[in-house]
Amino acid sequence: MNDFDDLVRQFLAAEKTAHVRPRWRSKGHPDFAESKMAVGVPESRVVGTVVMIAHKVRLPAKYSWSLLFRGKRILALDVNPSRSHKNLLRKGSVDCTHWQRWPTMDAEEDRREQNFTHWCLDFWKAANIVTTFAVLSPPRGVQLRLIVNEDFDRR
């Protein structure tokens, strides 16, 4: 195992804390919201970042959590992804909710149906993160309907 793999293993095993509630912001595309949160190992200078992304209008709801360490995605949860994930080491692909863990990042299916809060709590548990607050659900948008112009249809 190389040094970085060792650091990742230690970081994942260590209890991490977050003290500032993340705020949802519009991402580059108006249908998405993103929230970031710094997490750290107490009494250490070791830090990471949790990135949460939510699709505002898609049903079923689409969410993603990523734990980044030194810029690398080391733990991820994708709920109701829009594309399948092709595994590199395990044969096949996964097209449902899945977890990805360092070092392989191959998708592991999770067929449970839960709301945002329960997925968030499961991610905190898997990432060994303790918060002093509850994370607010992402903002929801409104799907725009196509307006039919009856005069146009008669032509």
Coordinates of C-alpha atoms in Angstrom, one line a residue:
M1 CA 0.0 0.0 0.0
N2 CA 1.4 3.4 -0.8
D3 CA 1.5 6.4 1.5
F4 CA -1.6 8.1 0.2
D5 CA -3.7 4.9 0.6
D6 CA -2.4 4.8 4.2
L7 CA -3.5 8.4 4.8
V8 CA -6.9 7.8 3.3
R9 CA -7.4 4.7 5.5
Q10 CA -6.5 6.7 8.6
F11 CA -8.7 9.6 7.6
L12 CA -11.7 7.4 6.9
A13 CA -11.2 5.6 10.2
A14 CA -10.8 8.8 12.3
E15 CA -13.9 10.5 13.7
K16 CA -14.4 13.8 11.9
T17 CA -16.4 16.7 13.0
A18 CA -18.3 19.5 11.2
H19 CA -19.3 22.7 13.1
V20 CA -20.7 24.9 10.4
R21 CA -24.1 24.1 8.8
P22 CA -23.6 24.0 5.0
R23 CA -25.8 26.3 2.9
W24 CA -27.4 25.2 -0.4
R25 CA -26.5 27.4 -3.4
S26 CA -27.5 27.2 -7.1
K27 CA -24.9 25.4 -9.1
G28 CA -23.9 26.3 -12.7
H29 CA -27.1 24.8 -14.0
P30 CA -30.4 26.2 -12.4
D31 CA -31.8 22.6 -11.9
F32 CA -29.0 21.8 -9.4
A33 CA -28.1 22.9 -5.9
E34 CA -24.7 22.4 -4.2
S35 CA -23.5 22.6 -0.6
K36 CA -20.0 22.2 0.8
M37 CA -18.9 21.5 4.3
A38 CA -15.4 21.3 5.8
V39 CA -14.8 18.3 8.2
G40 CA -11.8 17.8 10.4
V41 CA -10.2 15.4 12.7
P42 CA -10.2 16.9 16.2
E43 CA -6.8 17.9 17.6
S44 CA -5.3 17.5 14.2
R45 CA -4.8 19.7 11.1
V46 CA -6.2 16.9 8.9
V47 CA -9.3 18.2 7.0
G48 CA -11.5 17.1 4.2
T49 CA -14.6 18.4 2.4
V50 CA -18.1 17.0 1.9
V51 CA -19.8 18.1 -1.3
M52 CA -23.5 17.5 -1.6
I53 CA -25.4 18.0 -4.8
A54 CA -29.1 17.7 -5.4
H55 CA -31.3 17.9 -8.5
K56 CA -34.1 20.4 -7.7
V57 CA -36.8 19.0 -10.0
R58 CA -36.1 15.4 -10.8
L59 CA -38.4 12.7 -9.5
P60 CA -37.4 10.4 -8.0
A61 CA -35.1 12.9 -6.2
K62 CA -31.4 12.7 -7.3
Y63 CA -28.7 13.3 -4.6
S64 CA -25.0 12.9 -4.4
W65 CA -22.6 13.0 -1.4
S66 CA -18.8 13.0 -1.8
L67 CA -16.1 13.0 0.8
L68 CA -12.9 14.6 -0.6
F69 CA -9.5 14.2 0.9
R70 CA -6.6 16.2 -0.6
G71 CA -8.8 16.8 -3.7
K72 CA -9.6 13.1 -4.2
R73 CA -13.1 11.5 -3.9
I74 CA -12.6 8.8 -1.3
L75 CA -16.2 8.0 -0.4
A76 CA -19.4 8.7 -2.4
L77 CA -23.1 8.0 -2.3
D78 CA -25.2 8.6 -5.5
V79 CA -28.9 8.3 -5.0
N80 CA -31.1 7.7 -8.1
P81 CA -28.3 8.5 -10.5
S82 CA -29.2 9.4 -14.1
R83 CA -26.5 7.3 -15.6
S84 CA -25.1 3.8 -14.9
H85 CA -21.7 3.5 -13.2
K86 CA -19.3 1.1 -15.0
N87 CA -17.1 -0.7 -12.5
L88 CA -13.4 -1.1 -13.4
L89 CA -12.5 -4.0 -11.1
R90 CA -15.9 -5.7 -10.6
K91 CA -17.6 -6.9 -13.7
G92 CA -20.7 -5.0 -14.9
S93 CA -22.3 -1.7 -14.2
V94 CA -24.7 -0.4 -11.6
D95 CA -27.7 1.8 -12.6
C96 CA -29.3 2.3 -9.1
T97 CA -28.3 4.0 -5.9
H98 CA -24.8 3.1 -5.0
W99 CA -21.8 3.7 -2.7
Q100 CA -18.2 4.1 -3.9
R101 CA -15.3 3.6 -1.5
W102 CA -11.5 4.1 -1.8
P103 CA -9.4 2.7 -3.2
T104 CA -11.4 0.9 -6.0
M105 CA -14.4 3.3 -6.2
D106 CA -16.4 0.5 -7.8
A107 CA -20.1 0.9 -7.3
E108 CA -21.8 -1.1 -4.5
E109 CA -25.6 -1.2 -5.0
D110 CA -28.0 0.0 -2.3
R111 CA -31.6 -0.6 -3.2
R112 CA -33.2 1.0 -0.2
E113 CA -35.7 3.8 -0.6
Q114 CA -35.2 6.6 1.9
N115 CA -35.6 10.4 2.1
F116 CA -32.8 12.9 2.0
T117 CA -32.4 13.1 5.8
H118 CA -31.9 9.3 6.1
W119 CA -29.4 9.1 3.2
C120 CA -27.5 12.0 4.8
L121 CA -27.4 10.2 8.2
D122 CA -26.2 7.0 6.5
F123 CA -23.4 9.0 4.7
W124 CA -22.3 10.6 8.0
K125 CA -22.1 7.2 9.6
A126 CA -20.1 5.7 6.7
A127 CA -17.8 8.7 6.6
N128 CA -17.5 8.7 10.5
I129 CA -18.6 12.3 10.6
V130 CA -20.3 13.9 13.7
T131 CA -22.2 17.2 13.2
T132 CA -23.5 19.6 15.8
F133 CA -26.6 20.3 13.5
A134 CA -29.0 18.7 11.1
V135 CA -28.4 19.4 7.4
L136 CA -31.3 21.1 5.8
S137 CA -33.0 19.4 2.8
P138 CA -32.0 20.8 -0.5
P139 CA -34.3 23.3 -2.2
R140 CA -36.9 22.0 -4.6
G141 CA -37.7 23.6 -7.9
V142 CA -40.7 23.5 -10.1
Q143 CA -40.8 21.7 -13.3
L144 CA -41.9 24.1 -16.1
R145 CA -44.8 22.9 -18.2
L146 CA -44.9 23.3 -21.9
I147 CA -47.6 25.8 -22.8
V148 CA -49.5 24.9 -25.9
N149 CA -50.7 27.8 -28.0
E150 CA -54.0 26.7 -29.4
D151 CA -53.9 29.2 -32.3
F152 CA -50.5 27.8 -33.4
D153 CA -51.9 24.2 -33.3
R154 CA -54.8 25.2 -35.7
R155 CA -52.4 26.2 -38.5

